[in-house]
mmCIF file of C-alpha atoms and ligand atoms in Angstrom:
data_model
loop_
_atom_site.group_PDB
_atom_site.id
_atom_site.type_symbol
_atom_site.label_atom_id
_atom_site.label_comp_id
_atom_site.label_asym_id
_atom_site.label_seq_id
_atom_site.Cartn_x
_atom_site.Cartn_y
_atom_site.Cartn_z
ATOM 1 C CA ASN A 12 0.000 0.000 0.000
ATOM 2 C CA LYS A 13 2.964 2.339 -0.345
ATOM 3 C CA LEU A 14 1.958 5.467 -2.241
ATOM 4 C CA ILE A 15 3.393 5.961 -5.722
ATOM 5 C CA THR A 16 4.162 9.564 -4.718
ATOM 6 C CA GLU A 17 6.559 8.190 -2.065
ATOM 7 C CA ILE A 18 8.448 5.908 -4.465
ATOM 8 C CA GLY A 19 10.700 8.609 -5.917
ATOM 9 C CA LEU A 20 9.687 8.209 -9.580
ATOM 10 C CA PRO A 21 10.610 11.078 -11.899
ATOM 11 C CA LYS A 22 7.809 13.666 -11.719
ATOM 12 C CA SER A 23 6.861 13.234 -15.374
ATOM 13 C CA ILE A 24 6.001 9.523 -14.857
ATOM 14 C CA GLY A 25 4.618 10.034 -11.340
ATOM 15 C CA HIS A 26 2.042 12.476 -12.693
ATOM 16 C CA ILE A 27 0.859 10.017 -15.339
ATOM 17 C CA PHE A 28 0.305 7.334 -12.674
ATOM 18 C CA ALA A 29 -1.715 9.842 -10.586
ATOM 19 C CA ALA A 30 -3.748 10.949 -13.605
ATOM 20 C CA ARG A 31 -4.694 7.307 -14.347
ATOM 21 C CA ASN A 32 -5.665 6.758 -10.706
ATOM 22 C CA ILE A 33 -2.806 4.340 -9.974
ATOM 23 C CA ILE A 34 -2.203 5.462 -6.424
ATOM 24 C CA THR A 35 -0.399 2.647 -4.609
ATOM 25 C CA ALA A 36 2.415 0.261 -5.426
ATOM 26 C CA LYS A 37 -0.145 -2.527 -5.262
ATOM 27 C CA ASP A 38 -2.258 -0.822 -7.983
ATOM 28 C CA ALA A 39 0.789 -0.645 -10.231
ATOM 29 C CA LEU A 40 2.169 -4.119 -9.523
ATOM 30 C CA SER A 41 -1.223 -5.772 -10.031
ATOM 31 C CA LEU A 42 -1.045 -4.910 -13.735
ATOM 32 C CA THR A 43 1.208 -6.436 -16.368
ATOM 33 C CA GLU A 44 3.747 -4.247 -18.156
ATOM 34 C CA PHE A 45 1.608 -4.274 -21.281
ATOM 35 C CA GLU A 46 -1.508 -3.263 -19.361
ATOM 36 C CA LEU A 47 0.468 -0.395 -17.853
ATOM 37 C CA MET A 48 1.743 0.656 -21.290
ATOM 38 C CA GLU A 49 -1.817 0.739 -22.550
ATOM 39 C CA LEU A 50 -3.235 2.539 -19.541
ATOM 40 C CA LEU A 51 -0.462 5.093 -19.133
ATOM 41 C CA ASP A 52 0.172 5.481 -22.843
ATOM 42 C CA VAL A 53 3.963 5.358 -22.426
ATOM 43 C CA GLY A 54 6.706 3.155 -23.898
ATOM 44 C CA LEU A 55 7.894 -0.213 -22.592
ATOM 45 C CA GLU A 56 11.237 1.174 -21.388
ATOM 46 C CA GLN A 57 9.556 3.731 -19.129
ATOM 47 C CA VAL A 58 7.136 1.155 -17.750
ATOM 48 C CA LYS A 59 9.975 -1.293 -17.045
ATOM 49 C CA PHE A 60 11.936 1.425 -15.281
ATOM 50 C CA ALA A 61 8.903 2.439 -13.137
ATOM 51 C CA VAL A 62 7.993 -1.171 -12.238
ATOM 52 C CA ALA A 63 11.590 -1.954 -11.277
ATOM 53 C CA LEU A 64 11.778 1.079 -8.997
ATOM 54 C CA ILE A 65 8.370 0.399 -7.418
ATOM 55 C CA SER A 66 9.346 -3.255 -6.812
ATOM 56 C CA GLU A 67 12.679 -2.297 -5.311
ATOM 57 C CA VAL A 68 11.167 0.228 -2.909
ATOM 58 C CA THR A 69 8.259 -1.964 -1.800
ATOM 59 C CA SER A 70 9.908 -5.376 -1.528
ATOM 60 C CA PRO A 71 12.159 -6.134 1.412
ATOM 61 C CA PRO A 72 15.794 -6.744 0.402
ATOM 62 C CA TYR A 73 16.677 -10.406 0.004
ATOM 63 C CA GLN A 74 18.437 -12.139 2.895
ATOM 64 C CA THR A 75 20.538 -15.241 2.892
ATOM 65 C CA VAL A 76 19.605 -18.231 5.029
ATOM 66 C CA GLN A 77 22.797 -17.675 6.992
ATOM 67 C CA SER A 78 21.901 -14.092 7.887
ATOM 68 C CA LEU A 79 18.376 -15.186 8.900
ATOM 69 C CA LEU A 80 19.864 -17.811 11.202
ATOM 70 C CA GLU A 81 22.289 -15.292 12.696
ATOM 71 C CA GLN A 82 19.434 -12.869 13.351
ATOM 72 C CA ARG A 83 17.421 -15.579 15.014
ATOM 73 C CA VAL A 84 20.259 -16.466 17.370
ATOM 74 C CA GLN A 85 20.794 -12.779 18.170
ATOM 75 C CA ASN A 86 17.084 -12.199 18.862
ATOM 76 C CA GLU A 87 16.881 -15.157 21.147
ATOM 77 C CA TYR A 88 17.861 -13.199 24.154
ATOM 78 C CA LEU A 89 17.557 -15.342 27.286
ATOM 79 C CA MET A 90 18.210 -18.413 25.100
ATOM 80 C CA GLY A 91 14.792 -18.170 23.529
ATOM 81 C CA HIS A 92 12.713 -18.362 26.711
ATOM 82 C CA LEU A 93 10.734 -15.900 28.817
ATOM 83 C CA PRO A 94 11.352 -16.881 32.460
ATOM 84 C CA THR A 95 8.172 -17.166 34.545
ATOM 85 C CA HIS A 96 10.214 -16.442 37.720
ATOM 86 C CA LEU A 97 8.759 -19.671 39.126
ATOM 87 C CA LYS A 98 12.091 -21.379 39.678
ATOM 88 C CA GLY A 99 11.049 -25.021 39.451
ATOM 89 C CA LEU A 100 8.806 -24.437 36.451
ATOM 90 C CA ASP A 101 11.513 -22.481 34.617
ATOM 91 C CA ALA A 102 13.968 -25.306 35.239
ATOM 92 C CA ALA A 103 11.466 -27.870 33.913
ATOM 93 C CA LEU A 104 10.789 -25.748 30.814
ATOM 94 C CA CYS A 105 14.518 -25.194 30.216
ATOM 95 C CA GLY A 106 14.228 -21.459 30.906
ATOM 96 C CA GLY A 107 10.554 -20.508 30.742
ATOM 97 C CA LEU A 108 7.958 -19.958 28.032
ATOM 98 C CA PRO A 109 9.561 -20.737 24.658
ATOM 99 C CA PHE A 110 9.851 -18.019 22.015
ATOM 100 C CA GLY A 111 8.177 -18.750 18.708
ATOM 101 C CA ALA A 112 5.815 -21.312 20.259
ATOM 102 C CA LEU A 113 2.349 -21.593 21.789
ATOM 103 C CA THR A 114 2.011 -22.231 25.516
ATOM 104 C CA GLU A 115 -1.404 -23.147 26.841
ATOM 105 C CA LEU A 116 -2.719 -22.817 30.379
ATOM 106 C CA VAL A 117 -5.720 -25.014 30.986
ATOM 107 C CA GLY A 118 -7.727 -25.376 34.169
ATOM 108 C CA PRO A 119 -11.039 -24.825 35.896
ATOM 109 C CA SER A 120 -12.526 -21.427 36.554
ATOM 110 C CA GLY A 121 -10.884 -19.521 39.394
ATOM 111 C CA ILE A 122 -7.752 -21.689 39.555
ATOM 112 C CA GLY A 123 -5.367 -18.861 38.648
ATOM 113 C CA LYS A 124 -4.912 -18.742 34.864
ATOM 114 C CA THR A 125 -5.491 -14.997 34.634
ATOM 115 C CA GLN A 126 -3.182 -14.429 37.640
ATOM 116 C CA PHE A 127 -0.457 -16.286 35.743
ATOM 117 C CA CYS A 128 -1.091 -14.198 32.605
ATOM 118 C CA LEU A 129 -0.929 -10.904 34.549
ATOM 119 C CA LYS A 130 2.439 -11.789 36.076
ATOM 120 C CA ILE A 131 3.881 -12.954 32.752
ATOM 121 C CA SER A 132 2.790 -9.760 31.022
ATOM 122 C CA LEU A 133 4.633 -7.760 33.684
ATOM 123 C CA LEU A 134 7.738 -9.899 33.218
ATOM 124 C CA ALA A 135 7.786 -9.235 29.468
ATOM 125 C CA ALA A 136 7.414 -5.490 30.085
ATOM 126 C CA LEU A 137 10.180 -5.277 32.740
ATOM 127 C CA PRO A 138 13.555 -3.788 31.778
ATOM 128 C CA SER A 139 16.089 -6.424 30.745
ATOM 129 C CA CYS A 140 18.368 -5.578 33.704
ATOM 130 C CA TYR A 141 15.591 -7.013 35.908
ATOM 131 C CA GLY A 142 15.252 -10.162 33.797
ATOM 132 C CA GLY A 143 12.407 -8.886 31.612
ATOM 133 C CA LEU A 144 12.121 -8.532 27.854
ATOM 134 C CA ASP A 145 11.820 -4.729 27.965
ATOM 135 C CA GLY A 146 9.020 -4.959 25.430
ATOM 136 C CA HIS A 147 5.393 -4.335 24.697
ATOM 137 C CA VAL A 148 2.704 -6.891 25.381
ATOM 138 C CA ILE A 149 -0.589 -7.455 23.580
ATOM 139 C CA TYR A 150 -3.173 -8.884 25.938
ATOM 140 C CA ILE A 151 -6.379 -10.127 24.278
ATOM 141 C CA ASP A 152 -8.857 -10.113 27.130
ATOM 142 C CA VAL A 153 -11.913 -11.984 25.879
ATOM 143 C CA GLU A 154 -13.834 -12.115 29.143
ATOM 144 C CA SER A 155 -12.886 -8.723 30.608
ATOM 145 C CA LYS A 156 -10.868 -10.404 33.369
ATOM 146 C CA PHE A 157 -7.826 -8.158 33.016
ATOM 147 C CA SER A 158 -7.422 -5.926 36.066
ATOM 148 C CA SER A 159 -4.868 -3.122 35.991
ATOM 149 C CA ARG A 160 -5.248 -2.714 39.758
ATOM 150 C CA ARG A 161 -4.320 -6.357 40.309
ATOM 151 C CA LEU A 162 -1.460 -6.009 37.810
ATOM 152 C CA ILE A 163 0.019 -3.115 39.798
ATOM 153 C CA GLU A 164 -0.527 -5.016 43.072
ATOM 154 C CA ILE A 165 1.439 -7.989 41.689
ATOM 155 C CA GLY A 166 4.132 -5.595 40.429
ATOM 156 C CA ILE A 167 4.534 -3.740 43.717
ATOM 157 C CA ASN A 168 4.733 -6.965 45.728
ATOM 158 C CA SER A 169 6.938 -8.910 43.318
ATOM 159 C CA PHE A 170 9.304 -6.166 42.156
ATOM 160 C CA PRO A 171 9.188 -3.457 44.856
ATOM 161 C CA GLU A 172 12.562 -2.012 43.803
ATOM 162 C CA ILE A 173 11.178 -1.205 40.328
ATOM 163 C CA PHE A 174 7.598 -0.336 41.114
ATOM 164 C CA CYS A 175 8.560 2.074 43.885
ATOM 165 C CA LEU A 176 10.496 4.196 41.379
ATOM 166 C CA GLU A 177 8.423 7.188 40.379
ATOM 167 C CA GLY A 178 6.467 6.702 37.163
ATOM 168 C CA MET A 179 7.637 3.101 36.741
ATOM 169 C CA ALA A 180 4.294 1.447 37.506
ATOM 170 C CA LYS A 181 2.675 3.701 34.915
ATOM 171 C CA GLU A 182 5.361 2.979 32.368
ATOM 172 C CA MET A 183 5.159 -0.789 32.866
ATOM 173 C CA ALA A 184 1.344 -0.778 32.673
ATOM 174 C CA GLY A 185 1.566 1.471 29.586
ATOM 175 C CA ARG A 186 3.507 -1.216 27.771
ATOM 176 C CA ILE A 187 0.589 -3.623 28.000
ATOM 177 C CA THR A 188 -2.087 -3.067 25.357
ATOM 178 C CA VAL A 189 -5.389 -4.714 26.229
ATOM 179 C CA LEU A 190 -7.780 -5.659 23.403
ATOM 180 C CA ARG A 191 -11.338 -6.788 24.157
ATOM 181 C CA PRO A 192 -12.951 -8.472 21.146
ATOM 182 C CA GLY A 193 -16.651 -9.084 21.763
ATOM 183 C CA SER A 194 -17.096 -11.846 19.182
ATOM 184 C CA LEU A 195 -15.175 -14.317 17.071
ATOM 185 C CA THR A 196 -15.377 -11.892 14.154
ATOM 186 C CA GLU A 197 -13.884 -9.080 16.228
ATOM 187 C CA PHE A 198 -11.215 -11.473 17.461
ATOM 188 C CA THR A 199 -10.303 -12.294 13.852
ATOM 189 C CA GLU A 200 -9.964 -8.561 13.165
ATOM 190 C CA SER A 201 -7.882 -8.088 16.331
ATOM 191 C CA LEU A 202 -5.494 -10.806 15.186
ATOM 192 C CA GLN A 203 -4.902 -9.033 11.882
ATOM 193 C CA LYS A 204 -4.076 -5.832 13.801
ATOM 194 C CA VAL A 205 -1.870 -7.783 16.194
ATOM 195 C CA LYS A 206 0.115 -9.098 13.249
ATOM 196 C CA VAL A 207 0.850 -5.563 12.062
ATOM 197 C CA SER A 208 1.769 -4.391 15.608
ATOM 198 C CA VAL A 209 3.987 -7.404 16.179
ATOM 199 C CA LEU A 210 5.889 -6.626 13.001
ATOM 200 C CA GLN A 211 6.070 -2.867 13.588
ATOM 201 C CA HIS A 212 6.535 -2.471 17.309
ATOM 202 C CA GLN A 213 8.564 -3.981 20.034
ATOM 203 C CA VAL A 214 5.880 -6.522 20.956
ATOM 204 C CA LYS A 215 7.556 -9.307 22.925
ATOM 205 C CA LEU A 216 4.572 -11.277 24.164
ATOM 206 C CA LEU A 217 1.029 -12.117 23.026
ATOM 207 C CA ILE A 218 -1.532 -13.321 25.571
ATOM 208 C CA ILE A 219 -5.028 -14.584 24.772
ATOM 209 C CA ASP A 220 -7.251 -15.076 27.830
ATOM 210 C CA SER A 221 -9.267 -17.113 26.976
ATOM 211 C CA MET A 222 -9.427 -18.903 23.634
ATOM 212 C CA ALA A 223 -12.255 -21.210 24.676
ATOM 213 C CA ALA A 224 -14.549 -18.372 25.699
ATOM 214 C CA LEU A 225 -14.452 -17.098 22.135
ATOM 215 C CA VAL A 226 -16.390 -20.027 20.840
ATOM 216 C CA SER A 227 -18.591 -20.760 23.858
ATOM 217 C CA GLY A 228 -21.652 -19.367 22.155
ATOM 218 C CA GLU A 229 -20.720 -20.370 18.633
ATOM 219 C CA TYR A 230 -19.644 -23.946 19.156
ATOM 220 C CA GLU A 231 -21.611 -26.402 17.133
ATOM 221 C CA GLN A 232 -22.255 -29.873 18.400
ATOM 222 C CA GLY A 233 -20.881 -32.855 16.508
ATOM 223 C CA PRO A 234 -17.643 -33.543 14.707
ATOM 224 C CA GLN A 235 -17.443 -30.076 13.101
ATOM 225 C CA ARG A 236 -17.090 -28.346 16.456
ATOM 226 C CA GLN A 237 -13.351 -27.696 16.213
ATOM 227 C CA HIS A 238 -13.628 -25.787 12.981
ATOM 228 C CA PRO A 239 -14.484 -22.301 14.293
ATOM 229 C CA LEU A 240 -10.931 -21.811 15.543
ATOM 230 C CA GLY A 241 -9.049 -23.773 12.886
ATOM 231 C CA TRP A 242 -7.961 -20.695 10.978
ATOM 232 C CA HIS A 243 -7.059 -18.815 14.178
ATOM 233 C CA ILE A 244 -4.896 -21.639 15.476
ATOM 234 C CA SER A 245 -2.857 -21.732 12.269
ATOM 235 C CA PHE A 246 -2.618 -17.949 12.156
ATOM 236 C CA ILE A 247 -1.405 -17.637 15.756
ATOM 237 C CA LYS A 248 1.047 -20.475 15.303
ATOM 238 C CA SER A 249 2.589 -18.897 12.229
ATOM 239 C CA LEU A 250 2.629 -15.490 13.951
ATOM 240 C CA ALA A 251 4.559 -16.964 16.877
ATOM 241 C CA GLU A 252 6.964 -18.778 14.593
ATOM 242 C CA PHE A 253 7.517 -15.826 12.285
ATOM 243 C CA SER A 254 7.973 -13.175 14.974
ATOM 244 C CA ARG A 255 9.761 -15.461 17.473
ATOM 245 C CA ILE A 256 7.690 -14.202 20.411
ATOM 246 C CA PRO A 257 6.150 -16.401 23.094
ATOM 247 C CA VAL A 258 2.364 -16.752 22.848
ATOM 248 C CA LEU A 259 0.436 -17.655 26.002
ATOM 249 C CA MET A 260 -3.191 -18.727 25.773
ATOM 250 C CA THR A 261 -5.680 -19.927 28.340
ATOM 251 C CA ASN A 262 -8.196 -22.685 27.800
ATOM 252 C CA GLN A 263 -11.065 -23.688 30.015
ATOM 253 C CA VAL A 264 -12.510 -27.065 30.900
ATOM 254 C CA ARG A 265 -15.684 -28.951 30.239
ATOM 255 C CA SER A 266 -17.297 -32.165 31.310
ATOM 256 C CA ARG A 267 -15.735 -35.251 29.766
ATOM 257 C CA VAL A 268 -19.113 -36.944 29.189
ATOM 258 C CA ALA A 269 -19.485 -37.190 25.418
ATOM 259 C CA ASN A 270 -23.126 -36.204 25.135
ATOM 260 C CA GLN A 271 -22.660 -33.172 27.376
ATOM 261 C CA ILE A 272 -20.592 -31.323 24.897
ATOM 262 C CA SER A 273 -22.324 -28.025 25.521
ATOM 263 C CA GLN A 274 -21.648 -28.059 29.263
ATOM 264 C CA TYR A 275 -18.569 -25.929 29.213
ATOM 265 C CA VAL A 276 -17.832 -24.746 32.695
ATOM 266 C CA PHE A 277 -17.684 -21.140 31.636
ATOM 267 C CA GLN A 278 -21.275 -21.117 30.503
ATOM 268 C CA ALA A 279 -23.575 -19.189 32.742
ATOM 269 C CA GLU A 280 -26.396 -21.723 33.056
ATOM 270 C CA SER A 281 -26.648 -23.821 36.202
ATOM 271 C CA ARG A 282 -23.815 -21.996 37.900
ATOM 272 C CA GLU A 283 -23.100 -23.238 41.367
ATOM 273 C CA LEU A 284 -20.532 -22.287 43.884
ATOM 274 C CA MET A 285 -18.615 -25.342 44.937
ATOM 275 C CA VAL A 286 -18.353 -25.409 48.707
ATOM 276 C CA GLU A 287 -15.814 -27.390 50.624
ATOM 277 C CA ASP A 288 -18.434 -29.604 52.319
ATOM 278 C CA ASN A 289 -19.612 -31.228 49.137
ATOM 279 C CA THR A 290 -16.422 -31.211 47.131
ATOM 280 C CA GLU A 291 -16.013 -34.940 47.402
ATOM 281 C CA LYS A 292 -19.308 -35.463 45.597
ATOM 282 C CA PHE A 293 -17.797 -33.997 42.459
ATOM 283 C CA ASP A 294 -15.587 -36.168 40.372
ATOM 284 C CA SER A 295 -12.804 -34.847 38.268
ATOM 285 C CA ARG A 296 -13.949 -35.846 34.804
ATOM 286 C CA LEU A 297 -12.868 -32.644 33.160
ATOM 287 C CA VAL A 298 -11.125 -32.157 29.865
ATOM 288 C CA ALA A 299 -9.834 -29.107 28.062
ATOM 289 C CA ALA A 300 -12.685 -27.200 26.415
ATOM 290 C CA LEU A 301 -10.996 -26.871 23.052
ATOM 291 C CA GLY A 302 -10.623 -30.219 21.406
ATOM 292 C CA ILE A 303 -7.933 -32.429 19.968
ATOM 293 C CA HIS A 304 -7.078 -30.212 16.994
ATOM 294 C CA TRP A 305 -6.173 -27.472 19.434
ATOM 295 C CA ALA A 306 -4.279 -29.799 21.787
ATOM 296 C CA HIS A 307 -2.019 -30.852 18.916
ATOM 297 C CA ALA A 308 -1.336 -27.259 17.932
ATOM 298 C CA VAL A 309 0.048 -26.088 21.281
ATOM 299 C CA ASN A 310 3.732 -26.709 21.961
ATOM 300 C CA VAL A 311 3.587 -26.545 25.760
ATOM 301 C CA ARG A 312 0.551 -27.349 27.868
ATOM 302 C CA LEU A 313 0.413 -26.409 31.542
ATOM 303 C CA VAL A 314 -2.518 -27.848 33.492
ATOM 304 C CA LEU A 315 -3.676 -25.933 36.571
ATOM 305 C CA GLU A 316 -5.761 -28.032 38.915
ATOM 306 C CA SER A 317 -6.801 -28.497 42.505
ATOM 307 C CA ARG A 318 -6.565 -31.691 44.575
ATOM 308 C CA SER A 319 -7.655 -31.926 48.205
ATOM 309 C CA GLY A 320 -7.544 -28.176 48.594
ATOM 310 C CA GLN A 321 -4.066 -27.806 47.082
ATOM 311 C CA ARG A 322 -3.501 -26.190 43.690
ATOM 312 C CA PHE A 323 -0.970 -27.702 41.292
ATOM 313 C CA ILE A 324 0.589 -26.600 38.045
ATOM 314 C CA LYS A 325 1.553 -29.563 35.851
ATOM 315 C CA VAL A 326 3.794 -29.673 32.805
ATOM 316 C CA ALA A 327 1.435 -31.853 30.772
ATOM 317 C CA LYS A 328 2.999 -31.353 27.348
ATOM 318 C CA SER A 329 6.456 -30.137 26.519
ATOM 319 C CA PRO A 330 9.051 -31.194 23.978
ATOM 320 C CA MET A 331 11.739 -31.599 26.620
ATOM 321 C CA SER A 332 10.351 -31.563 30.185
ATOM 322 C CA PRO A 333 9.524 -34.452 32.490
ATOM 323 C CA PRO A 334 5.876 -34.769 33.629
ATOM 324 C CA LEU A 335 6.204 -32.691 36.814
ATOM 325 C CA ALA A 336 3.573 -31.178 39.113
ATOM 326 C CA PHE A 337 4.305 -28.156 41.321
ATOM 327 C CA PRO A 338 2.083 -27.122 44.219
ATOM 328 C CA PHE A 339 1.257 -23.405 44.106
ATOM 329 C CA GLN A 340 -0.636 -20.629 45.828
ATOM 330 C CA VAL A 341 -2.052 -17.363 44.571
ATOM 331 C CA THR A 342 -0.780 -14.533 46.774
ATOM 332 C CA SER A 343 -0.462 -10.768 46.521
ATOM 333 C CA MET A 344 2.624 -11.489 44.359
ATOM 334 C CA GLY A 345 0.586 -13.575 41.921
ATOM 335 C CA ILE A 346 1.340 -17.278 41.523
ATOM 336 C CA VAL A 347 3.999 -18.613 43.900
ATOM 337 C CA LEU A 348 5.341 -22.195 43.914
ATOM 338 C CA LEU A 349 5.377 -23.954 47.282
ATOM 339 C CA ASN A 350 8.329 -26.091 46.236
ATOM 340 C CA ASP A 351 10.645 -25.970 43.254
ATOM 341 C CA ASP A 352 11.404 -29.676 42.946
ATOM 342 C CA GLY A 353 8.042 -30.800 41.689
ATOM 343 C CA VAL A 354 6.529 -34.251 41.916
ATOM 344 C CA GLU A 355 6.914 -36.607 38.965
ATOM 345 C CA MET A 356 3.511 -37.827 37.746
ATOM 346 C CA GLU A 357 2.880 -41.333 36.514
ATOM 347 C CA GLY A 358 0.945 -42.420 33.441
ATOM 348 C CA SER A 359 -2.102 -40.444 32.434
ATOM 349 C CA GLN A 360 -2.169 -38.491 35.735
ATOM 350 C CA ILE A 361 -0.252 -35.685 34.109
ATOM 351 C CA ASN A 362 -3.095 -34.996 31.656
ATOM 352 C CA ALA A 363 -5.984 -35.311 34.121
ATOM 353 C CA ILE A 364 -7.626 -32.071 35.234
ATOM 354 C CA ASP A 365 -8.763 -32.274 38.842
ATOM 355 C CA HIS A 366 -10.976 -29.760 40.516
ATOM 356 C CA GLN A 367 -11.491 -31.271 43.931
ATOM 357 C CA GLY A 368 -11.600 -29.602 47.256
ATOM 358 C CA HIS A 369 -10.981 -25.943 46.681
ATOM 359 C CA SER A 370 -13.595 -23.526 47.877
ATOM 360 C CA ASP A 371 -12.319 -20.727 45.631
ATOM 361 C CA ILE A 372 -13.039 -22.643 42.494
ATOM 362 C CA ILE A 373 -16.362 -22.143 40.889
ATOM 363 C CA TYR A 374 -17.751 -25.210 39.183
ATOM 364 C CA HIS A 375 -20.513 -24.587 36.679
ATOM 365 C CA GLY A 376 -21.199 -28.126 35.557
ATOM 366 C CA ASP A 377 -24.009 -30.337 36.796
ATOM 367 C CA GLU A 378 -22.227 -33.605 37.530
ATOM 368 C CA ARG A 379 -23.372 -34.249 41.055
HETATM 369 N N1 LIG B 403 -5.180 -10.252 45.461
HETATM 370 C C1 LIG B 403 -5.202 -11.586 45.537
HETATM 371 N N2 LIG B 403 -4.528 -12.220 46.506
HETATM 372 C C2 LIG B 403 -4.528 -13.563 46.580
HETATM 373 N N3 LIG B 403 -5.171 -14.355 45.734
HETATM 374 C C3 LIG B 403 -5.871 -13.791 44.752
HETATM 375 C C4 LIG B 403 -5.913 -12.379 44.581
HETATM 376 N N4 LIG B 403 -6.668 -12.107 43.503
HETATM 377 C C5 LIG B 403 -7.084 -13.293 43.022
HETATM 378 N N5 LIG B 403 -6.615 -14.304 43.761
HETATM 379 C C6 LIG B 403 -6.835 -15.746 43.558
HETATM 380 O O1 LIG B 403 -6.942 -15.965 42.170
HETATM 381 C C7 LIG B 403 -8.087 -16.793 41.896
HETATM 382 C C8 LIG B 403 -8.697 -16.344 40.596
HETATM 383 O O2 LIG B 403 -7.788 -16.678 39.619
HETATM 384 P P1 LIG B 403 -8.009 -16.307 38.098
HETATM 385 O O3 LIG B 403 -8.854 -15.091 37.954
HETATM 386 O O4 LIG B 403 -6.674 -16.302 37.506
HETATM 387 O O5 LIG B 403 -8.837 -17.563 37.616
HETATM 388 P P2 LIG B 403 -8.937 -18.185 36.163
HETATM 389 O O6 LIG B 403 -8.291 -19.507 36.226
HETATM 390 O O7 LIG B 403 -8.440 -17.214 35.172
HETATM 391 O O8 LIG B 403 -10.494 -18.378 36.035
HETATM 392 P P3 LIG B 403 -11.482 -18.142 34.777
HETATM 393 O O9 LIG B 403 -11.348 -19.349 33.909
HETATM 394 O O10 LIG B 403 -12.826 -18.029 35.412
HETATM 395 O O11 LIG B 403 -11.051 -16.879 34.116
HETATM 396 C C9 LIG B 403 -9.035 -16.593 43.048
HETATM 397 O O12 LIG B 403 -9.675 -17.802 43.268
HETATM 398 C C10 LIG B 403 -8.117 -16.274 44.194
HETATM 399 O O13 LIG B 403 -7.773 -17.485 44.793
#
């Protein structure tokens, strides 16, 4: 969409383009040389000269594979990972959330997914001397759960030396752009804008909280149900890969029972507060709300769950980590691990999503 007037063509040719309503480089390059000759009523030599200049100005210069590889290594500050500052988890993930890959947080409502996202967005915004990425963050907040007050609270308690400096809290919060798409269509539009911002600005992290909520009202029953997000998954994956930024997305849970496909826990109907007295009556047959297509697309899956009143974060899918579970708490500092060693999980335990025995967790299903 570069304007022909900005290309630097000799005025005599530039004026002919303007007179024939060829305004942008795209207008000119969409026509063949002969079509241009006919339309502009000029000779082939002049057209060839103009097309060559327009192409040169609008196309990025070529790069060799070697220079692309060198750039990639250079960009991969912190060895290509954004540390979560949760020591045990960072060790298990070989440094933190991987650049150029999708990391998913899945768990029941109220377990702490948004708290995790808030802390991570602060970490990406922090100056590099404090272990951050010194960058901008795009936070797609589908359910209006983002709280700037809570963000500042986590910042002040986790990084008092930075947040007590005058103007720092404002600067850090100013680096986080929150988008609130109200529908899948708006989300699609937001993603297109995100792509441009990621390429133009210093965006170092993309967060989507939550992917599942986007399709809660639009999910169809039956085998076609994964389709609504198919395009988005591919788009986000290629965006992560191309820009080499970490992408963090949350996913919710639903009942495992096959014919209860519409009973996603985030749906408003039959909401019930789970109280400690009857927690044992609930079983833990929960699965991630977005289906198998989605599960294959993510590179790292972290399951947040609650068992007997204790919350755990589990490394359920990772190219290099063992299947570890870390007990955690949500405090004024955000998510804090209770021990950094983790417990190794056996068999399918690592993929199970438990929701037993925590009074803070709201369960919206009707499996009683
Ligand atoms: N200031 C705070 N201090 C301590 N704990 C807090 C604080 N604020 C929130 N929490 C904890 O965080 C939990 C909510 O977590 P969060 O909002 O991240 O849930 P979620 O997993 O994103 O849920 P949903 O799927 O509904 O969005 C609460 O249950 C509470 O335990």
